[in-house]
Amino acid sequence: MRVVTKSLVATGAACTVLLAGCSSSDSGGGSGAEGELSGEVTMWTYPVIADEPAHQAFWDEQIEAFTAEHPDVTVKVEIYPWAGRDESLTTAIASQTAPDAVYLIPDQLATYQSSIEPIDDYLSDEHKADLLENVRDSITVDGQMLGSPILTSANPLVCDKAAFDAIGVSEYPTTWDDLMDVAPALKEQGIYATNYWGSPEVTLNMTFYPLLWQAGGDVFNDDGTEVAFDSEAGEQALQYLVDLNEGGYLEPDLITTTPSIEQTALAQNKVACTWQSGPADVEPYWGTENIVIQPPLTESETIGYGTVGSLSMLAGSDAKDATGAWIDFVTSADPVKEYVTTAKMFSPLTSTGELYADDPVYGAIEQTIPDTTVGPVNEHAREVMGVLAPEIQAALLGQKSAEQALQDAAASADAMLG
């Protein structure tokens, strides 16, 4: 069930709220008397803040502050469930009932690029300069910013202190070799060095791609016309996983199944380190006192996955000036700081400073934000995952060599890319 947050300034008749949302096409928008902004702005977002009343209260507060500055603008924020969000947005765009602004993550930016109005000219120079470099890169396609970031996340290496206590080790792995070196001692105690969710429906952004990036590889070539994972770096990354699995250092059931987390070895304190689960996932089982945050593992590079949530303006909006002003306002430092700390996420801005300095877990994750990437911003990213993931699984099951698996995946992917 979605929550609809309406503006506190009623400057016009409200349109009926349907599943597809309200279009701004009949609302007008632009500058009123003496250059004042006017119009109706509708924005779609999703439950980033899990507490529904807190999420609604945040947007109520921002709308009140914005409309105090721009009383001739009406803003509506509609909160939809995560499930089916692409289907709903695609339908709305096709039927010209799309919102003016929408919350998107990077792999959606490439998908909807033709329907997005670049935000560059609507953000102040100070705002753009405030963005972390890797964050700005993540929402820039063909030299244009397709959204204004409101949050980031990070998947660093999360280790279980109890597992390392069990083998008498107080130093945690920082490299691939470090993890492999402690794997035999952990195995003797019935503990897996790490886990790998190998079922094809699991996103590679959080499983295989971090290893690919750490080896110095990438998913696509520079212009995105061909895949690049069938490289020496890709083979090195996949062979590392195969070696872990053949050594008995990975939980075997996860290669083919996706059980709930409470049914896994991780929930039994039998996984030493993971980059695929965060503190909130493991805390109920490990306890906060056993959570140790490390930077992403290093091979030739230190890099991990982290997403960026942005507010994008859709090209069909008839209230672009008002929408741009709203996006600029709500993705600036003060709203961002409140939003991310309430959601237990992280800031995309340098000016917000350290938000979790007093929290040993989230403060440590915050330090890893510059070492993250969102992965490929390519319209075919999800399709490529669809052909690569089963081949990785085949290599882990011993059905193909790492080299053959990647070559077969690349042949399928490049044929698809045309």
CSV table of C-alpha atoms in Angstrom, one decimal:
chain,number,residue,atom,x,y,z
A,1,MET,CA,0.0,0.0,0.0
A,2,ARG,CA,1.4,3.4,-0.9
A,3,VAL,CA,1.3,6.6,1.1
A,4,VAL,CA,0.4,9.8,-0.7
A,5,THR,CA,1.8,13.0,0.9
A,6,LYS,CA,0.1,16.1,-0.3
A,7,SER,CA,1.4,19.6,-0.2
A,8,LEU,CA,0.3,21.8,2.7
A,9,VAL,CA,-0.4,24.7,0.3
A,10,ALA,CA,-3.5,24.1,-1.8
A,11,THR,CA,-3.1,26.2,-4.9
A,12,GLY,CA,-5.3,24.3,-7.2
A,13,ALA,CA,-7.7,21.4,-7.5
A,14,ALA,CA,-6.0,18.0,-6.7
A,15,CYS,CA,-6.2,15.4,-9.4
A,16,THR,CA,-7.4,12.0,-8.7
A,17,VAL,CA,-4.6,9.7,-7.5
A,18,LEU,CA,-4.5,6.5,-9.5
A,19,LEU,CA,-1.9,3.7,-9.5
A,20,ALA,CA,-0.1,5.3,-12.4
A,21,GLY,CA,-0.1,8.6,-10.6
A,22,CYS,CA,-1.0,12.1,-11.8
A,23,SER,CA,0.6,13.7,-14.8
A,24,SER,CA,1.7,17.3,-14.7
A,25,SER,CA,0.7,17.6,-18.3
A,26,ASP,CA,-2.5,19.5,-17.3
A,27,SER,CA,-1.0,21.4,-14.5
A,28,GLY,CA,1.1,23.9,-16.3
A,29,GLY,CA,4.2,25.3,-14.6
A,30,GLY,CA,6.8,27.9,-15.0
A,31,SER,CA,7.2,31.4,-13.7
A,32,GLY,CA,4.4,33.5,-12.4
A,33,ALA,CA,4.2,37.2,-11.6
A,34,GLU,CA,7.6,38.8,-11.1
A,35,GLY,CA,9.4,35.6,-12.1
A,36,GLU,CA,8.0,33.5,-9.2
A,37,LEU,CA,7.8,29.8,-9.8
A,38,SER,CA,4.4,28.3,-10.2
A,39,GLY,CA,2.8,25.0,-11.1
A,40,GLU,CA,2.1,21.5,-9.8
A,41,VAL,CA,4.9,19.0,-9.2
A,42,THR,CA,4.2,15.3,-8.7
A,43,MET,CA,7.0,13.0,-7.5
A,44,TRP,CA,7.1,9.2,-7.1
A,45,THR,CA,9.4,7.6,-4.5
A,46,TYR,CA,9.6,4.4,-2.6
A,47,PRO,CA,10.0,3.2,1.1
A,48,VAL,CA,13.7,4.2,1.5
A,49,ILE,CA,12.7,5.0,5.1
A,50,ALA,CA,11.1,1.8,6.3
A,51,ASP,CA,9.1,3.4,9.1
A,52,GLU,CA,6.1,4.6,7.1
A,53,PRO,CA,5.0,7.5,9.4
A,54,ALA,CA,8.6,8.7,9.6
A,55,HIS,CA,8.9,8.6,5.8
A,56,GLN,CA,5.7,10.5,5.3
A,57,ALA,CA,6.7,13.1,8.0
A,58,PHE,CA,10.0,13.7,6.2
A,59,TRP,CA,8.3,14.6,2.9
A,60,ASP,CA,5.6,16.7,4.7
A,61,GLU,CA,8.3,18.7,6.3
A,62,GLN,CA,10.2,19.2,3.0
A,63,ILE,CA,7.1,20.2,1.1
A,64,GLU,CA,6.2,22.7,3.8
A,65,ALA,CA,9.6,24.3,3.7
A,66,PHE,CA,9.8,24.4,-0.1
A,67,THR,CA,6.3,25.9,-0.5
A,68,ALA,CA,7.0,28.5,2.1
A,69,GLU,CA,9.6,29.8,-0.4
A,70,HIS,CA,7.5,29.1,-3.5
A,71,PRO,CA,3.8,29.5,-2.5
A,72,ASP,CA,2.6,29.2,-6.1
A,73,VAL,CA,4.0,25.7,-6.4
A,74,THR,CA,2.0,22.6,-5.3
A,75,VAL,CA,4.1,19.5,-4.6
A,76,LYS,CA,2.8,16.0,-4.2
A,77,VAL,CA,5.0,13.1,-3.1
A,78,GLU,CA,3.5,9.7,-3.8
A,79,ILE,CA,5.2,6.8,-2.0
A,80,TYR,CA,4.8,3.5,-3.9
A,81,PRO,CA,6.0,0.0,-2.9
A,82,TRP,CA,9.2,-1.3,-4.4
A,83,ALA,CA,7.5,-4.2,-6.1
A,84,GLY,CA,6.5,-3.5,-9.7
A,85,ARG,CA,8.0,0.0,-9.8
A,86,ASP,CA,9.5,-0.4,-13.3
A,87,GLU,CA,6.3,-1.8,-14.7
A,88,SER,CA,4.3,1.1,-13.2
A,89,LEU,CA,6.7,3.8,-14.4
A,90,THR,CA,7.0,2.3,-17.9
A,91,THR,CA,3.3,2.2,-18.2
A,92,ALA,CA,2.9,5.8,-17.0
A,93,ILE,CA,5.5,7.1,-19.4
A,94,ALA,CA,3.9,5.3,-22.3
A,95,SER,CA,0.4,6.7,-21.4
A,96,GLN,CA,1.7,10.2,-20.6
A,97,THR,CA,0.6,10.0,-17.0
A,98,ALA,CA,4.1,9.9,-15.6
A,99,PRO,CA,5.1,12.1,-12.6
A,100,ASP,CA,7.4,15.1,-13.0
A,101,ALA,CA,10.1,13.6,-10.8
A,102,VAL,CA,10.9,10.0,-9.7
A,103,TYR,CA,13.4,8.2,-7.5
A,104,LEU,CA,15.7,6.1,-9.6
A,105,ILE,CA,18.9,4.0,-9.0
A,106,PRO,CA,21.7,4.1,-11.6
A,107,ASP,CA,20.8,1.0,-13.7
A,108,GLN,CA,17.4,2.5,-14.2
A,109,LEU,CA,18.9,5.8,-15.5
A,110,ALA,CA,20.2,4.1,-18.6
A,111,THR,CA,16.9,2.3,-19.1
A,112,TYR,CA,14.9,5.5,-18.9
A,113,GLN,CA,17.5,7.8,-20.4
A,114,SER,CA,15.3,8.8,-23.4
A,115,SER,CA,12.5,9.8,-21.0
A,116,ILE,CA,14.7,11.8,-18.5
A,117,GLU,CA,15.4,15.5,-18.6
A,118,PRO,CA,19.1,16.1,-17.6
A,119,ILE,CA,19.2,17.9,-14.3
A,120,ASP,CA,22.5,19.8,-14.9
A,121,ASP,CA,20.9,23.2,-15.6
A,122,TYR,CA,18.5,23.0,-12.7
A,123,LEU,CA,21.1,22.5,-9.9
A,124,SER,CA,23.3,25.3,-8.6
A,125,ASP,CA,27.0,25.2,-9.3
A,126,GLU,CA,27.6,24.9,-5.5
A,127,HIS,CA,25.3,21.9,-5.4
A,128,LYS,CA,27.0,20.1,-8.2
A,129,ALA,CA,30.5,20.8,-6.8
A,130,ASP,CA,29.3,19.4,-3.5
A,131,LEU,CA,28.8,15.9,-4.9
A,132,LEU,CA,31.3,13.2,-4.2
A,133,GLU,CA,33.2,12.4,-7.4
A,134,ASN,CA,32.3,8.8,-7.6
A,135,VAL,CA,28.6,9.7,-6.9
A,136,ARG,CA,28.5,12.2,-9.7
A,137,ASP,CA,30.1,9.8,-12.1
A,138,SER,CA,27.4,7.2,-11.2
A,139,ILE,CA,24.5,9.4,-12.4
A,140,THR,CA,26.3,10.9,-15.5
A,141,VAL,CA,25.5,9.3,-18.8
A,142,ASP,CA,26.9,10.8,-22.1
A,143,GLY,CA,28.2,13.8,-20.1
A,144,GLN,CA,24.8,14.7,-18.6
A,145,MET,CA,23.5,14.3,-15.1
A,146,LEU,CA,20.4,12.2,-15.2
A,147,GLY,CA,19.5,12.7,-11.6
A,148,SER,CA,20.4,14.6,-8.4
A,149,PRO,CA,21.6,12.2,-5.7
A,150,ILE,CA,19.9,12.0,-2.4
A,151,LEU,CA,21.6,9.0,-0.8
A,152,THR,CA,24.3,6.4,-1.2
A,153,SER,CA,25.0,3.0,0.2
A,154,ALA,CA,28.0,0.8,0.5
A,155,ASN,CA,28.7,-3.0,0.8
A,156,PRO,CA,32.1,-3.2,2.4
A,157,LEU,CA,33.6,-6.4,3.8
A,158,VAL,CA,31.7,-7.4,7.0
A,159,CYS,CA,33.5,-9.8,9.3
A,160,ASP,CA,32.4,-11.8,12.3
A,161,LYS,CA,34.8,-11.2,15.3
A,162,ALA,CA,33.6,-14.5,16.9
A,163,ALA,CA,34.8,-16.5,13.8
A,164,PHE,CA,38.3,-15.0,14.0
A,165,ASP,CA,38.4,-15.4,17.8
A,166,ALA,CA,37.7,-19.1,17.2
A,167,ILE,CA,41.0,-19.4,15.2
A,168,GLY,CA,42.9,-17.0,17.4
A,169,VAL,CA,43.3,-14.3,14.8
A,170,SER,CA,42.9,-10.7,15.5
A,171,GLU,CA,43.8,-9.2,12.1
A,172,TYR,CA,41.1,-9.2,9.4
A,173,PRO,CA,41.6,-9.8,5.7
A,174,THR,CA,42.2,-6.9,3.4
A,175,THR,CA,43.2,-8.8,0.3
A,176,TRP,CA,42.1,-11.8,-1.6
A,177,ASP,CA,45.2,-13.7,-0.4
A,178,ASP,CA,44.5,-12.7,3.2
A,179,LEU,CA,41.0,-14.3,3.0
A,180,MET,CA,42.3,-17.4,1.3
A,181,ASP,CA,45.2,-17.8,3.8
A,182,VAL,CA,42.8,-18.0,6.8
A,183,ALA,CA,40.3,-20.2,5.0
A,184,PRO,CA,41.8,-23.6,6.0
A,185,ALA,CA,41.9,-22.7,9.8
A,186,LEU,CA,38.3,-21.5,9.6
A,187,LYS,CA,37.3,-24.6,7.9
A,188,GLU,CA,38.8,-26.7,10.7
A,189,GLN,CA,36.4,-24.9,13.0
A,190,GLY,CA,33.4,-25.5,10.8
A,191,ILE,CA,33.4,-21.9,9.5
A,192,TYR,CA,33.2,-20.8,5.9
A,193,ALA,CA,35.6,-18.1,4.8
A,194,THR,CA,32.8,-16.3,3.0
A,195,ASN,CA,29.6,-16.9,1.2
A,196,TYR,CA,28.5,-16.6,-2.4
A,197,TRP,CA,24.9,-16.4,-3.5
A,198,GLY,CA,25.2,-18.1,-6.9
A,199,SER,CA,21.6,-18.5,-8.0
A,200,PRO,CA,21.0,-16.6,-11.2
A,201,GLU,CA,18.2,-14.4,-9.8
A,202,VAL,CA,20.7,-12.7,-7.4
A,203,THR,CA,22.1,-9.4,-8.6
A,204,LEU,CA,25.8,-9.7,-9.7
A,205,ASN,CA,26.3,-6.1,-8.5
A,206,MET,CA,26.6,-7.5,-5.0
A,207,THR,CA,28.2,-10.9,-5.7
A,208,PHE,CA,30.6,-11.3,-8.7
A,209,TYR,CA,31.1,-7.8,-9.9
A,210,PRO,CA,33.0,-6.6,-6.8
A,211,LEU,CA,35.6,-9.3,-7.5
A,212,LEU,CA,35.7,-8.4,-11.2
A,213,TRP,CA,36.3,-4.7,-10.3
A,214,GLN,CA,38.9,-5.6,-7.6
A,215,ALA,CA,40.8,-7.6,-10.3
A,216,GLY,CA,40.9,-4.5,-12.5
A,217,GLY,CA,38.1,-5.6,-14.9
A,218,ASP,CA,34.7,-4.3,-15.9
A,219,VAL,CA,31.5,-5.5,-17.3
A,220,PHE,CA,31.4,-3.5,-20.5
A,221,ASN,CA,34.0,-1.9,-22.7
A,222,ASP,CA,34.4,1.9,-22.6
A,223,ASP,CA,31.6,2.8,-25.0
A,224,GLY,CA,29.3,0.1,-23.7
A,225,THR,CA,28.9,-1.7,-27.1
A,226,GLU,CA,30.5,-5.0,-26.0
A,227,VAL,CA,31.1,-6.8,-22.8
A,228,ALA,CA,34.5,-6.9,-21.2
A,229,PHE,CA,34.2,-9.4,-18.4
A,230,ASP,CA,35.7,-12.2,-20.6
A,231,SER,CA,39.2,-10.9,-19.8
A,232,GLU,CA,42.2,-11.9,-17.7
A,233,ALA,CA,40.7,-10.0,-14.8
A,234,GLY,CA,37.3,-11.7,-15.2
A,235,GLU,CA,38.9,-15.1,-15.3
A,236,GLN,CA,41.0,-14.3,-12.3
A,237,ALA,CA,37.9,-13.2,-10.3
A,238,LEU,CA,35.9,-16.3,-11.3
A,239,GLN,CA,38.8,-18.6,-10.7
A,240,TYR,CA,39.2,-17.2,-7.2
A,241,LEU,CA,35.5,-18.1,-6.5
A,242,VAL,CA,36.0,-21.5,-7.9
A,243,ASP,CA,39.1,-22.1,-5.8
A,244,LEU,CA,37.2,-21.0,-2.7
A,245,ASN,CA,34.4,-23.4,-3.5
A,246,GLU,CA,36.6,-26.3,-4.4
A,247,GLY,CA,38.5,-25.8,-1.1
A,248,GLY,CA,35.2,-26.1,0.9
A,249,TYR,CA,35.5,-22.5,1.9
A,250,LEU,CA,32.0,-21.4,0.5
A,251,GLU,CA,28.6,-22.5,1.8
A,252,PRO,CA,27.7,-25.0,-0.9
A,253,ASP,CA,23.9,-24.7,-0.7
A,254,LEU,CA,24.0,-21.0,-1.7
A,255,ILE,CA,25.5,-21.9,-5.1
A,256,THR,CA,22.1,-23.2,-6.3
A,257,THR,CA,19.5,-21.9,-3.8
A,258,THR,CA,18.4,-18.7,-2.2
A,259,PRO,CA,17.2,-19.6,1.3
A,260,SER,CA,16.1,-16.9,3.8
A,261,ILE,CA,19.1,-15.6,5.7
A,262,GLU,CA,18.0,-17.3,8.9
A,263,GLN,CA,18.4,-20.7,7.2
A,264,THR,CA,22.0,-20.0,6.1
A,265,ALA,CA,25.4,-20.6,7.8
A,266,LEU,CA,25.8,-16.8,8.2
A,267,ALA,CA,22.9,-16.9,10.7
A,268,GLN,CA,24.8,-19.6,12.7
A,269,ASN,CA,28.0,-17.7,13.0
A,270,LYS,CA,29.6,-20.0,10.5
A,271,VAL,CA,30.7,-17.4,7.9
A,272,ALA,CA,33.8,-15.3,8.6
A,273,CYS,CA,33.4,-12.5,6.2
A,274,THR,CA,30.8,-11.3,3.6
A,275,TRP,CA,30.5,-8.5,1.1
A,276,GLN,CA,26.9,-9.6,0.2
A,277,SER,CA,25.2,-8.8,3.5
A,278,GLY,CA,25.2,-5.6,5.5
A,279,PRO,CA,25.3,-5.0,9.3
A,280,ALA,CA,21.5,-4.9,9.5
A,281,ASP,CA,21.4,-8.4,8.0
A,282,VAL,CA,23.9,-10.0,10.3
A,283,GLU,CA,23.3,-8.1,13.6
A,284,PRO,CA,20.4,-10.3,14.8
A,285,TYR,CA,22.7,-13.3,14.6
A,286,TRP,CA,26.2,-12.0,15.3
A,287,GLY,CA,25.3,-9.2,17.7
A,288,THR,CA,26.6,-5.7,17.2
A,289,GLU,CA,29.7,-6.5,19.3
A,290,ASN,CA,30.9,-9.0,16.7
A,291,ILE,CA,30.5,-6.9,13.6
A,292,VAL,CA,33.8,-5.7,12.2
A,293,ILE,CA,33.7,-3.4,9.1
A,294,GLN,CA,36.6,-3.6,6.7
A,295,PRO,CA,37.2,-1.8,3.4
A,296,PRO,CA,36.3,-3.8,0.3
A,297,LEU,CA,38.8,-6.5,-0.5
A,298,THR,CA,41.8,-5.6,-2.6
A,299,GLU,CA,43.4,-7.5,-5.5
A,300,SER,CA,44.7,-4.9,-8.0
A,301,GLU,CA,42.1,-2.3,-6.7
A,302,THR,CA,40.1,-1.7,-3.6
A,303,ILE,CA,36.5,-1.3,-4.7
A,304,GLY,CA,33.1,-2.5,-3.6
A,305,TYR,CA,29.5,-2.0,-4.6
A,306,GLY,CA,27.3,0.8,-3.4
A,307,THR,CA,24.1,2.2,-4.9
A,308,VAL,CA,23.1,5.9,-5.4
A,309,GLY,CA,19.5,7.0,-5.1
A,310,SER,CA,18.7,10.0,-7.2
A,311,LEU,CA,15.7,12.2,-8.0
A,312,SER,CA,15.3,12.5,-11.8
A,313,MET,CA,13.1,14.8,-13.8
A,314,LEU,CA,11.1,13.2,-16.6
A,315,ALA,CA,11.2,14.9,-19.9
A,316,GLY,CA,7.4,14.9,-20.2
A,317,SER,CA,7.0,17.3,-17.3
A,318,ASP,CA,5.2,20.6,-18.1
A,319,ALA,CA,6.5,22.1,-14.8
A,320,LYS,CA,10.3,21.8,-15.4
A,321,ASP,CA,11.4,24.9,-13.7
A,322,ALA,CA,9.3,24.2,-10.6
A,323,THR,CA,10.4,20.5,-10.6
A,324,GLY,CA,14.0,21.4,-11.0
A,325,ALA,CA,13.8,23.9,-8.1
A,326,TRP,CA,12.1,21.2,-6.0
A,327,ILE,CA,14.8,18.6,-6.8
A,328,ASP,CA,17.6,21.1,-6.1
A,329,PHE,CA,16.0,22.0,-2.8
A,330,VAL,CA,15.3,18.5,-1.5
A,331,THR,CA,18.7,17.0,-2.5
A,332,SER,CA,20.7,19.8,-0.8
A,333,ALA,CA,22.7,19.3,2.4
A,334,ASP,CA,20.1,19.8,5.1
A,335,PRO,CA,17.3,17.6,3.7
A,336,VAL,CA,19.8,15.0,2.6
A,337,LYS,CA,21.4,14.8,6.1
A,338,GLU,CA,18.0,14.2,7.7
A,339,TYR,CA,16.9,11.8,5.0
A,340,VAL,CA,20.0,9.5,5.1
A,341,THR,CA,20.3,9.4,8.9
A,342,THR,CA,16.7,8.5,9.3
A,343,ALA,CA,17.0,5.8,6.7
A,344,LYS,CA,20.5,4.6,8.0
A,345,MET,CA,22.0,5.4,4.6
A,346,PHE,CA,24.8,7.7,3.6
A,347,SER,CA,25.3,11.1,2.1
A,348,PRO,CA,26.3,11.8,-1.5
A,349,LEU,CA,27.6,15.3,-0.5
A,350,THR,CA,30.9,16.4,0.9
A,351,SER,CA,29.4,19.3,2.9
A,352,THR,CA,27.4,17.0,5.2
A,353,GLY,CA,30.6,15.7,6.8
A,354,GLU,CA,30.8,12.6,8.9
A,355,LEU,CA,27.3,11.7,10.0
A,356,TYR,CA,28.1,8.5,11.9
A,357,ALA,CA,31.3,9.5,13.7
A,358,ASP,CA,30.0,8.1,17.0
A,359,ASP,CA,28.8,4.8,15.5
A,360,PRO,CA,31.6,2.2,15.2
A,361,VAL,CA,29.7,0.2,12.6
A,362,TYR,CA,28.1,2.9,10.4
A,363,GLY,CA,31.0,5.3,10.9
A,364,ALA,CA,33.3,2.6,9.4
A,365,ILE,CA,31.0,2.0,6.5
A,366,GLU,CA,30.9,5.8,5.9
A,367,GLN,CA,34.6,5.8,5.4
A,368,THR,CA,34.3,3.3,2.5
A,369,ILE,CA,31.8,5.4,0.4
A,370,PRO,CA,34.6,6.8,-1.8
A,371,ASP,CA,35.7,3.2,-2.6
A,372,THR,CA,32.3,2.2,-4.1
A,373,THR,CA,30.9,2.1,-7.6
A,374,VAL,CA,27.3,1.6,-8.7
A,375,GLY,CA,28.4,-0.8,-11.5
A,376,PRO,CA,27.5,-0.5,-15.2
A,377,VAL,CA,25.1,2.3,-16.1
A,378,ASN,CA,24.1,0.6,-19.3
A,379,GLU,CA,20.6,-0.1,-20.7
A,380,HIS,CA,21.5,-3.7,-21.2
A,381,ALA,CA,23.0,-4.2,-17.7
A,382,ARG,CA,20.3,-6.4,-16.4
A,383,GLU,CA,20.1,-8.5,-19.6
A,384,VAL,CA,23.8,-9.1,-19.4
A,385,MET,CA,23.4,-10.3,-15.8
A,386,GLY,CA,20.8,-12.7,-17.1
A,387,VAL,CA,23.3,-14.5,-19.4
A,388,LEU,CA,26.4,-14.2,-17.2
A,389,ALA,CA,25.0,-15.4,-13.8
A,390,PRO,CA,24.1,-19.0,-15.0
A,391,GLU,CA,27.6,-19.3,-16.5
A,392,ILE,CA,29.2,-18.3,-13.2
A,393,GLN,CA,27.0,-20.9,-11.5
A,394,ALA,CA,28.1,-23.5,-14.1
A,395,ALA,CA,31.8,-22.8,-13.3
A,396,LEU,CA,31.2,-23.1,-9.5
A,397,LEU,CA,29.4,-26.4,-10.1
A,398,GLY,CA,32.4,-27.7,-12.0
A,399,GLN,CA,30.5,-28.0,-15.3
A,400,LYS,CA,32.8,-25.5,-17.1
A,401,SER,CA,36.2,-23.9,-16.6
A,402,ALA,CA,36.2,-20.2,-15.6
A,403,GLU,CA,37.6,-19.3,-19.0
A,404,GLN,CA,34.9,-21.2,-20.9
A,405,ALA,CA,32.1,-20.0,-18.7
A,406,LEU,CA,33.0,-16.3,-19.4
A,407,GLN,CA,33.6,-16.9,-23.1
A,408,ASP,CA,30.2,-18.5,-23.4
A,409,ALA,CA,28.5,-15.7,-21.5
A,410,ALA,CA,30.3,-13.1,-23.6
A,411,ALA,CA,29.2,-14.7,-26.9
A,412,SER,CA,25.6,-14.7,-25.7
A,413,ALA,CA,25.8,-11.1,-24.4
A,414,ASP,CA,27.5,-9.6,-27.4
A,415,ALA,CA,25.0,-11.3,-29.7
A,416,MET,CA,22.2,-9.7,-27.6
A,417,LEU,CA,23.9,-6.3,-27.8
A,418,GLY,CA,23.9,-6.6,-31.6
